Amino acid sequence: MAEKKQEIKTVFSVIADQASKDLKQLRKNFKLTEVALKDFADNATSLGALTFAPLAGVMASLGATVANSLSSFVEYGTGVADLASKIGASAQDLQLFQYAAQMSGSSAEEISGAIEILGKNLGQVSAGKNKAIPEMFKELGVSLYNVNGELKTATELLPEVANCIRSQDTAAQKAYIANTLFGKSGQSLIQMLEGGSEALNELTEEAENFGIVLSDDALGVAGDYDDALNRMQYSLRGVQYSIANQVLPVLTPLVESMTECIASNREWIASS
């Protein structure tokens, strides 16, 4: 048994020696990279200590605030821009009505879905495939077209729909209008719309006064930063792939040789 144990030990030793040269070179390369990165980090830390040490506490707090602000801004901005593009609304209108919905007991998701559904219905009207919507607006006394003869957008019609819902006498009538125009989300939006365009405008003006409605330029800034961050993450993934590409050709023969040795001696290993 001792002889067999020594034999297997010798085999593993030979396998390790075969990979040793390449592994040593890889370790040397990784060590050089590690040293360079550490020097850079140490220099940055030293500069920071010399520059900001007197304000360390303030800067730490400010840094956390800035980091949270950046994250919130980018997440919100990219989300709004993507959703506005998806549902066919302007990003500014979407933000205004999202705020109004949330302040009225509804949600940003529900008003966004309602705008999307009404937009699709209007698209069918434009294509001559939907007669129910024109009939509904005709009964309500609302024109689907602006002074230039162009079909109004969903967000342009919302204040007028709000006035129509406000003028209804019963909850059933309000629900019928809302559900016909906005689908399943309609019922949850009645509270937001039944105050009419005046109440709706008060809420949208409030959102603008708070500075929470991002312009297209601001949304572009958020999108550019998000894209840059994603590119950096992909570049780091490229580094990981490059490392794996160098290491795996060295490790694969080692693993295969060990596997062959284990398979050839499985009975002895089991009995030991």
JSON list of C-alpha atoms in Angstrom, two decimals, residues 64-244:
[
{"chain": "A", "resi": 64, "resn": "ALA", "atom": "CA", "xyz": [-22.49, 59.37, 0.47]},
{"chain": "A", "resi": 65, "resn": "THR", "atom": "CA", "xyz": [-25.12, 61.96, -0.44]},
{"chain": "A", "resi": 66, "resn": "VAL", "atom": "CA", "xyz": [-23.64, 62.46, -3.90]},
{"chain": "A", "resi": 67, "resn": "ALA", "atom": "CA", "xyz": [-23.39, 58.71, -4.49]},
{"chain": "A", "resi": 68, "resn": "ASN", "atom": "CA", "xyz": [-27.04, 58.20, -3.54]},
{"chain": "A", "resi": 69, "resn": "SER", "atom": "CA", "xyz": [-28.07, 61.18, -5.68]},
{"chain": "A", "resi": 70, "resn": "LEU", "atom": "CA", "xyz": [-26.22, 59.84, -8.70]},
{"chain": "A", "resi": 71, "resn": "SER", "atom": "CA", "xyz": [-27.73, 56.40, -8.32]},
{"chain": "A", "resi": 72, "resn": "SER", "atom": "CA", "xyz": [-31.24, 57.77, -7.88]},
{"chain": "A", "resi": 73, "resn": "PHE", "atom": "CA", "xyz": [-30.89, 60.22, -10.77]},
{"chain": "A", "resi": 74, "resn": "VAL", "atom": "CA", "xyz": [-29.54, 57.65, -13.22]},
{"chain": "A", "resi": 75, "resn": "GLU", "atom": "CA", "xyz": [-32.04, 54.94, -12.27]},
{"chain": "A", "resi": 76, "resn": "TYR", "atom": "CA", "xyz": [-34.99, 57.32, -12.50]},
{"chain": "A", "resi": 77, "resn": "GLY", "atom": "CA", "xyz": [-33.80, 59.11, -15.64]},
{"chain": "A", "resi": 78, "resn": "THR", "atom": "CA", "xyz": [-33.07, 55.98, -17.67]},
{"chain": "A", "resi": 79, "resn": "GLY", "atom": "CA", "xyz": [-36.31, 54.37, -16.49]},
{"chain": "A", "resi": 80, "resn": "VAL", "atom": "CA", "xyz": [-38.43, 57.35, -17.52]},
{"chain": "A", "resi": 81, "resn": "ALA", "atom": "CA", "xyz": [-36.73, 57.72, -20.90]},
{"chain": "A", "resi": 82, "resn": "ASP", "atom": "CA", "xyz": [-37.10, 54.04, -21.74]},
{"chain": "A", "resi": 83, "resn": "LEU", "atom": "CA", "xyz": [-40.74, 53.89, -20.61]},
{"chain": "A", "resi": 84, "resn": "ALA", "atom": "CA", "xyz": [-41.71, 57.09, -22.45]},
{"chain": "A", "resi": 85, "resn": "SER", "atom": "CA", "xyz": [-40.22, 55.68, -25.65]},
{"chain": "A", "resi": 86, "resn": "LYS", "atom": "CA", "xyz": [-42.05, 52.39, -25.15]},
{"chain": "A", "resi": 87, "resn": "ILE", "atom": "CA", "xyz": [-45.52, 53.86, -24.58]},
{"chain": "A", "resi": 88, "resn": "GLY", "atom": "CA", "xyz": [-45.19, 56.68, -27.11]},
{"chain": "A", "resi": 89, "resn": "ALA", "atom": "CA", "xyz": [-45.41, 59.65, -24.76]},
{"chain": "A", "resi": 90, "resn": "SER", "atom": "CA", "xyz": [-43.11, 62.58, -24.11]},
{"chain": "A", "resi": 91, "resn": "ALA", "atom": "CA", "xyz": [-40.88, 62.01, -21.09]},
{"chain": "A", "resi": 92, "resn": "GLN", "atom": "CA", "xyz": [-41.99, 65.29, -19.52]},
{"chain": "A", "resi": 93, "resn": "ASP", "atom": "CA", "xyz": [-45.72, 64.52, -19.83]},
{"chain": "A", "resi": 94, "resn": "LEU", "atom": "CA", "xyz": [-45.14, 61.05, -18.45]},
{"chain": "A", "resi": 95, "resn": "GLN", "atom": "CA", "xyz": [-43.36, 62.42, -15.37]},
{"chain": "A", "resi": 96, "resn": "LEU", "atom": "CA", "xyz": [-46.07, 65.01, -14.75]},
{"chain": "A", "resi": 97, "resn": "PHE", "atom": "CA", "xyz": [-48.91, 62.50, -14.86]},
{"chain": "A", "resi": 98, "resn": "GLN", "atom": "CA", "xyz": [-46.97, 59.93, -12.85]},
{"chain": "A", "resi": 99, "resn": "TYR", "atom": "CA", "xyz": [-46.68, 62.47, -10.05]},
{"chain": "A", "resi": 100, "resn": "ALA", "atom": "CA", "xyz": [-50.38, 63.35, -10.31]},
{"chain": "A", "resi": 101, "resn": "ALA", "atom": "CA", "xyz": [-51.34, 59.68, -10.18]},
{"chain": "A", "resi": 102, "resn": "GLN", "atom": "CA", "xyz": [-49.19, 58.97, -7.13]},
{"chain": "A", "resi": 103, "resn": "MET", "atom": "CA", "xyz": [-50.56, 62.00, -5.29]},
{"chain": "A", "resi": 104, "resn": "SER", "atom": "CA", "xyz": [-54.11, 60.83, -6.05]},
{"chain": "A", "resi": 105, "resn": "GLY", "atom": "CA", "xyz": [-53.81, 57.34, -4.64]},
{"chain": "A", "resi": 106, "resn": "SER", "atom": "CA", "xyz": [-52.91, 55.62, -7.89]},
{"chain": "A", "resi": 107, "resn": "SER", "atom": "CA", "xyz": [-49.42, 54.66, -9.08]},
{"chain": "A", "resi": 108, "resn": "ALA", "atom": "CA", "xyz": [-46.85, 55.53, -11.73]},
{"chain": "A", "resi": 109, "resn": "GLU", "atom": "CA", "xyz": [-47.26, 52.06, -13.22]},
{"chain": "A", "resi": 110, "resn": "GLU", "atom": "CA", "xyz": [-51.03, 52.39, -13.56]},
{"chain": "A", "resi": 111, "resn": "ILE", "atom": "CA", "xyz": [-51.00, 55.80, -15.25]},
{"chain": "A", "resi": 112, "resn": "SER", "atom": "CA", "xyz": [-48.19, 54.67, -17.54]},
{"chain": "A", "resi": 113, "resn": "GLY", "atom": "CA", "xyz": [-50.21, 51.61, -18.54]},
{"chain": "A", "resi": 114, "resn": "ALA", "atom": "CA", "xyz": [-53.30, 53.75, -19.10]},
{"chain": "A", "resi": 115, "resn": "ILE", "atom": "CA", "xyz": [-51.42, 56.18, -21.34]},
{"chain": "A", "resi": 116, "resn": "GLU", "atom": "CA", "xyz": [-50.02, 53.24, -23.31]},
{"chain": "A", "resi": 117, "resn": "ILE", "atom": "CA", "xyz": [-53.46, 51.69, -23.82]},
{"chain": "A", "resi": 118, "resn": "LEU", "atom": "CA", "xyz": [-55.07, 54.97, -24.86]},
{"chain": "A", "resi": 119, "resn": "GLY", "atom": "CA", "xyz": [-52.15, 55.59, -27.21]},
{"chain": "A", "resi": 120, "resn": "LYS", "atom": "CA", "xyz": [-52.65, 52.21, -28.85]},
{"chain": "A", "resi": 121, "resn": "ASN", "atom": "CA", "xyz": [-56.37, 52.88, -29.18]},
{"chain": "A", "resi": 122, "resn": "LEU", "atom": "CA", "xyz": [-55.62, 56.20, -30.85]},
{"chain": "A", "resi": 123, "resn": "GLY", "atom": "CA", "xyz": [-53.22, 54.44, -33.20]},
{"chain": "A", "resi": 124, "resn": "GLN", "atom": "CA", "xyz": [-56.05, 52.12, -34.21]},
{"chain": "A", "resi": 125, "resn": "VAL", "atom": "CA", "xyz": [-58.29, 55.14, -34.74]},
{"chain": "A", "resi": 126, "resn": "SER", "atom": "CA", "xyz": [-55.67, 56.65, -37.04]},
{"chain": "A", "resi": 127, "resn": "ALA", "atom": "CA", "xyz": [-55.57, 53.39, -39.00]},
{"chain": "A", "resi": 128, "resn": "GLY", "atom": "CA", "xyz": [-59.36, 53.26, -39.20]},
{"chain": "A", "resi": 129, "resn": "LYS", "atom": "CA", "xyz": [-59.51, 50.07, -37.11]},
{"chain": "A", "resi": 130, "resn": "ASN", "atom": "CA", "xyz": [-61.27, 51.37, -34.00]},
{"chain": "A", "resi": 131, "resn": "LYS", "atom": "CA", "xyz": [-64.76, 52.89, -34.10]},
{"chain": "A", "resi": 132, "resn": "ALA", "atom": "CA", "xyz": [-65.58, 52.61, -30.40]},
{"chain": "A", "resi": 133, "resn": "ILE", "atom": "CA", "xyz": [-63.12, 55.30, -29.31]},
{"chain": "A", "resi": 134, "resn": "PRO", "atom": "CA", "xyz": [-64.31, 58.00, -31.78]},
{"chain": "A", "resi": 135, "resn": "GLU", "atom": "CA", "xyz": [-67.90, 57.26, -30.78]},
{"chain": "A", "resi": 136, "resn": "MET", "atom": "CA", "xyz": [-67.03, 57.56, -27.10]},
{"chain": "A", "resi": 137, "resn": "PHE", "atom": "CA", "xyz": [-65.33, 60.94, -27.56]},
{"chain": "A", "resi": 138, "resn": "LYS", "atom": "CA", "xyz": [-68.16, 62.15, -29.77]},
{"chain": "A", "resi": 139, "resn": "GLU", "atom": "CA", "xyz": [-70.66, 61.33, -27.02]},
{"chain": "A", "resi": 140, "resn": "LEU", "atom": "CA", "xyz": [-68.44, 63.17, -24.53]},
{"chain": "A", "resi": 141, "resn": "GLY", "atom": "CA", "xyz": [-68.20, 66.22, -26.77]},
{"chain": "A", "resi": 142, "resn": "VAL", "atom": "CA", "xyz": [-64.41, 65.98, -27.10]},
{"chain": "A", "resi": 143, "resn": "SER", "atom": "CA", "xyz": [-62.64, 66.38, -30.43]},
{"chain": "A", "resi": 144, "resn": "LEU", "atom": "CA", "xyz": [-59.92, 63.82, -31.17]},
{"chain": "A", "resi": 145, "resn": "TYR", "atom": "CA", "xyz": [-58.15, 66.31, -33.43]},
{"chain": "A", "resi": 146, "resn": "ASN", "atom": "CA", "xyz": [-56.31, 69.57, -32.73]},
{"chain": "A", "resi": 147, "resn": "VAL", "atom": "CA", "xyz": [-56.70, 72.84, -34.63]},
{"chain": "A", "resi": 148, "resn": "ASN", "atom": "CA", "xyz": [-54.22, 71.60, -37.25]},
{"chain": "A", "resi": 149, "resn": "GLY", "atom": "CA", "xyz": [-56.33, 68.53, -37.95]},
{"chain": "A", "resi": 150, "resn": "GLU", "atom": "CA", "xyz": [-53.84, 66.21, -36.29]},
{"chain": "A", "resi": 151, "resn": "LEU", "atom": "CA", "xyz": [-54.88, 63.40, -33.98]},
{"chain": "A", "resi": 152, "resn": "LYS", "atom": "CA", "xyz": [-54.27, 64.40, -30.36]},
{"chain": "A", "resi": 153, "resn": "THR", "atom": "CA", "xyz": [-51.92, 62.35, -28.21]},
{"chain": "A", "resi": 154, "resn": "ALA", "atom": "CA", "xyz": [-53.00, 60.38, -25.16]},
{"chain": "A", "resi": 155, "resn": "THR", "atom": "CA", "xyz": [-51.48, 62.91, -22.77]},
{"chain": "A", "resi": 156, "resn": "GLU", "atom": "CA", "xyz": [-53.14, 65.81, -24.61]},
{"chain": "A", "resi": 157, "resn": "LEU", "atom": "CA", "xyz": [-56.51, 64.14, -24.14]},
{"chain": "A", "resi": 158, "resn": "LEU", "atom": "CA", "xyz": [-56.09, 63.33, -20.45]},
{"chain": "A", "resi": 159, "resn": "PRO", "atom": "CA", "xyz": [-57.17, 66.76, -19.10]},
{"chain": "A", "resi": 160, "resn": "GLU", "atom": "CA", "xyz": [-60.24, 66.69, -21.36]},
{"chain": "A", "resi": 161, "resn": "VAL", "atom": "CA", "xyz": [-61.08, 63.17, -20.22]},
{"chain": "A", "resi": 162, "resn": "ALA", "atom": "CA", "xyz": [-60.75, 64.40, -16.64]},
{"chain": "A", "resi": 163, "resn": "ASN", "atom": "CA", "xyz": [-63.35, 67.08, -17.30]},
{"chain": "A", "resi": 164, "resn": "CYS", "atom": "CA", "xyz": [-65.69, 64.49, -18.79]},
{"chain": "A", "resi": 165, "resn": "ILE", "atom": "CA", "xyz": [-65.37, 62.19, -15.79]},
{"chain": "A", "resi": 166, "resn": "ARG", "atom": "CA", "xyz": [-65.94, 65.11, -13.41]},
{"chain": "A", "resi": 167, "resn": "SER", "atom": "CA", "xyz": [-69.20, 65.93, -15.16]},
{"chain": "A", "resi": 168, "resn": "GLN", "atom": "CA", "xyz": [-70.66, 62.44, -14.76]},
{"chain": "A", "resi": 169, "resn": "ASP", "atom": "CA", "xyz": [-73.38, 61.93, -12.14]},
{"chain": "A", "resi": 170, "resn": "THR", "atom": "CA", "xyz": [-72.74, 58.35, -11.13]},
{"chain": "A", "resi": 171, "resn": "ALA", "atom": "CA", "xyz": [-69.73, 56.20, -10.27]},
{"chain": "A", "resi": 172, "resn": "ALA", "atom": "CA", "xyz": [-70.87, 53.68, -12.88]},
{"chain": "A", "resi": 173, "resn": "GLN", "atom": "CA", "xyz": [-70.70, 56.29, -15.64]},
{"chain": "A", "resi": 174, "resn": "LYS", "atom": "CA", "xyz": [-67.22, 57.36, -14.54]},
{"chain": "A", "resi": 175, "resn": "ALA", "atom": "CA", "xyz": [-66.03, 53.75, -14.43]},
{"chain": "A", "resi": 176, "resn": "TYR", "atom": "CA", "xyz": [-67.46, 53.05, -17.90]},
{"chain": "A", "resi": 177, "resn": "ILE", "atom": "CA", "xyz": [-65.55, 55.95, -19.46]},
{"chain": "A", "resi": 178, "resn": "ALA", "atom": "CA", "xyz": [-62.32, 55.15, -17.64]},
{"chain": "A", "resi": 179, "resn": "ASN", "atom": "CA", "xyz": [-62.40, 51.44, -18.44]},
{"chain": "A", "resi": 180, "resn": "THR", "atom": "CA", "xyz": [-63.31, 52.00, -22.09]},
{"chain": "A", "resi": 181, "resn": "LEU", "atom": "CA", "xyz": [-60.45, 54.42, -22.65]},
{"chain": "A", "resi": 182, "resn": "PHE", "atom": "CA", "xyz": [-57.77, 53.01, -20.34]},
{"chain": "A", "resi": 183, "resn": "GLY", "atom": "CA", "xyz": [-58.55, 49.34, -19.91]},
{"chain": "A", "resi": 184, "resn": "LYS", "atom": "CA", "xyz": [-58.00, 47.66, -16.54]},
{"chain": "A", "resi": 185, "resn": "SER", "atom": "CA", "xyz": [-56.07, 50.64, -15.19]},
{"chain": "A", "resi": 186, "resn": "GLY", "atom": "CA", "xyz": [-59.03, 52.96, -15.71]},
{"chain": "A", "resi": 187, "resn": "GLN", "atom": "CA", "xyz": [-60.82, 52.21, -12.46]},
{"chain": "A", "resi": 188, "resn": "SER", "atom": "CA", "xyz": [-57.77, 53.09, -10.35]},
{"chain": "A", "resi": 189, "resn": "LEU", "atom": "CA", "xyz": [-57.39, 56.45, -12.11]},
{"chain": "A", "resi": 190, "resn": "ILE", "atom": "CA", "xyz": [-60.89, 57.78, -11.41]},
{"chain": "A", "resi": 191, "resn": "GLN", "atom": "CA", "xyz": [-59.80, 59.52, -8.21]},
{"chain": "A", "resi": 192, "resn": "MET", "atom": "CA", "xyz": [-57.05, 61.29, -10.13]},
{"chain": "A", "resi": 193, "resn": "LEU", "atom": "CA", "xyz": [-59.36, 62.36, -12.98]},
{"chain": "A", "resi": 194, "resn": "GLU", "atom": "CA", "xyz": [-62.64, 63.18, -11.25]},
{"chain": "A", "resi": 195, "resn": "GLY", "atom": "CA", "xyz": [-61.29, 66.53, -10.07]},
{"chain": "A", "resi": 196, "resn": "GLY", "atom": "CA", "xyz": [-61.20, 67.65, -13.69]},
{"chain": "A", "resi": 197, "resn": "SER", "atom": "CA", "xyz": [-58.44, 69.35, -15.63]},
{"chain": "A", "resi": 198, "resn": "GLU", "atom": "CA", "xyz": [-58.07, 72.10, -13.04]},
{"chain": "A", "resi": 199, "resn": "ALA", "atom": "CA", "xyz": [-57.15, 69.70, -10.24]},
{"chain": "A", "resi": 200, "resn": "LEU", "atom": "CA", "xyz": [-54.94, 67.74, -12.62]},
{"chain": "A", "resi": 201, "resn": "ASN", "atom": "CA", "xyz": [-53.10, 70.88, -13.69]},
{"chain": "A", "resi": 202, "resn": "GLU", "atom": "CA", "xyz": [-52.53, 71.88, -10.06]},
{"chain": "A", "resi": 203, "resn": "LEU", "atom": "CA", "xyz": [-50.74, 68.58, -9.44]},
{"chain": "A", "resi": 204, "resn": "THR", "atom": "CA", "xyz": [-48.63, 68.77, -12.59]},
{"chain": "A", "resi": 205, "resn": "GLU", "atom": "CA", "xyz": [-47.63, 72.36, -11.76]},
{"chain": "A", "resi": 206, "resn": "GLU", "atom": "CA", "xyz": [-46.66, 71.18, -8.29]},
{"chain": "A", "resi": 207, "resn": "ALA", "atom": "CA", "xyz": [-44.34, 68.58, -9.83]},
{"chain": "A", "resi": 208, "resn": "GLU", "atom": "CA", "xyz": [-42.67, 71.26, -11.94]},
{"chain": "A", "resi": 209, "resn": "ASN", "atom": "CA", "xyz": [-42.25, 73.55, -8.93]},
{"chain": "A", "resi": 210, "resn": "PHE", "atom": "CA", "xyz": [-40.51, 70.76, -7.02]},
{"chain": "A", "resi": 211, "resn": "GLY", "atom": "CA", "xyz": [-37.99, 70.39, -9.85]},
{"chain": "A", "resi": 212, "resn": "ILE", "atom": "CA", "xyz": [-38.67, 66.67, -10.26]},
{"chain": "A", "resi": 213, "resn": "VAL", "atom": "CA", "xyz": [-39.56, 66.78, -13.95]},
{"chain": "A", "resi": 214, "resn": "LEU", "atom": "CA", "xyz": [-36.36, 66.09, -15.86]},
{"chain": "A", "resi": 215, "resn": "SER", "atom": "CA", "xyz": [-35.74, 67.72, -19.22]},
{"chain": "A", "resi": 216, "resn": "ASP", "atom": "CA", "xyz": [-34.64, 65.77, -22.27]},
{"chain": "A", "resi": 217, "resn": "ASP", "atom": "CA", "xyz": [-31.10, 67.08, -21.72]},
{"chain": "A", "resi": 218, "resn": "ALA", "atom": "CA", "xyz": [-31.09, 65.80, -18.14]},
{"chain": "A", "resi": 219, "resn": "LEU", "atom": "CA", "xyz": [-32.44, 62.44, -19.25]},
{"chain": "A", "resi": 220, "resn": "GLY", "atom": "CA", "xyz": [-29.69, 62.32, -21.85]},
{"chain": "A", "resi": 221, "resn": "VAL", "atom": "CA", "xyz": [-27.06, 62.93, -19.16]},
{"chain": "A", "resi": 222, "resn": "ALA", "atom": "CA", "xyz": [-28.47, 60.05, -17.11]},
{"chain": "A", "resi": 223, "resn": "GLY", "atom": "CA", "xyz": [-28.50, 57.79, -20.15]},
{"chain": "A", "resi": 224, "resn": "ASP", "atom": "CA", "xyz": [-24.93, 58.68, -21.14]},
{"chain": "A", "resi": 225, "resn": "TYR", "atom": "CA", "xyz": [-23.64, 57.93, -17.64]},
{"chain": "A", "resi": 226, "resn": "ASP", "atom": "CA", "xyz": [-25.52, 54.63, -17.54]},
{"chain": "A", "resi": 227, "resn": "ASP", "atom": "CA", "xyz": [-24.06, 53.66, -20.92]},
{"chain": "A", "resi": 228, "resn": "ALA", "atom": "CA", "xyz": [-20.54, 54.60, -19.77]},
{"chain": "A", "resi": 229, "resn": "LEU", "atom": "CA", "xyz": [-20.96, 52.55, -16.60]},
{"chain": "A", "resi": 230, "resn": "ASN", "atom": "CA", "xyz": [-22.16, 49.55, -18.58]},
{"chain": "A", "resi": 231, "resn": "ARG", "atom": "CA", "xyz": [-19.19, 49.86, -20.94]},
{"chain": "A", "resi": 232, "resn": "MET", "atom": "CA", "xyz": [-16.80, 49.91, -17.99]},
{"chain": "A", "resi": 233, "resn": "GLN", "atom": "CA", "xyz": [-18.42, 46.79, -16.57]},
{"chain": "A", "resi": 234, "resn": "TYR", "atom": "CA", "xyz": [-18.08, 45.05, -19.93]},
{"chain": "A", "resi": 235, "resn": "SER", "atom": "CA", "xyz": [-14.42, 46.10, -20.13]},
{"chain": "A", "resi": 236, "resn": "LEU", "atom": "CA", "xyz": [-13.82, 44.53, -16.71]},
{"chain": "A", "resi": 237, "resn": "ARG", "atom": "CA", "xyz": [-15.53, 41.40, -17.94]},
{"chain": "A", "resi": 238, "resn": "GLY", "atom": "CA", "xyz": [-13.08, 41.45, -20.83]},
{"chain": "A", "resi": 239, "resn": "VAL", "atom": "CA", "xyz": [-10.21, 41.42, -18.33]},
{"chain": "A", "resi": 240, "resn": "GLN", "atom": "CA", "xyz": [-11.77, 38.40, -16.63]},
{"chain": "A", "resi": 241, "resn": "TYR", "atom": "CA", "xyz": [-12.08, 36.61, -19.95]},
{"chain": "A", "resi": 242, "resn": "SER", "atom": "CA", "xyz": [-8.45, 37.40, -20.82]},
{"chain": "A", "resi": 243, "resn": "ILE", "atom": "CA", "xyz": [-7.26, 35.99, -17.50]},
{"chain": "A", "resi": 244, "resn": "ALA", "atom": "CA", "xyz": [-9.33, 32.84, -18.00]}
]
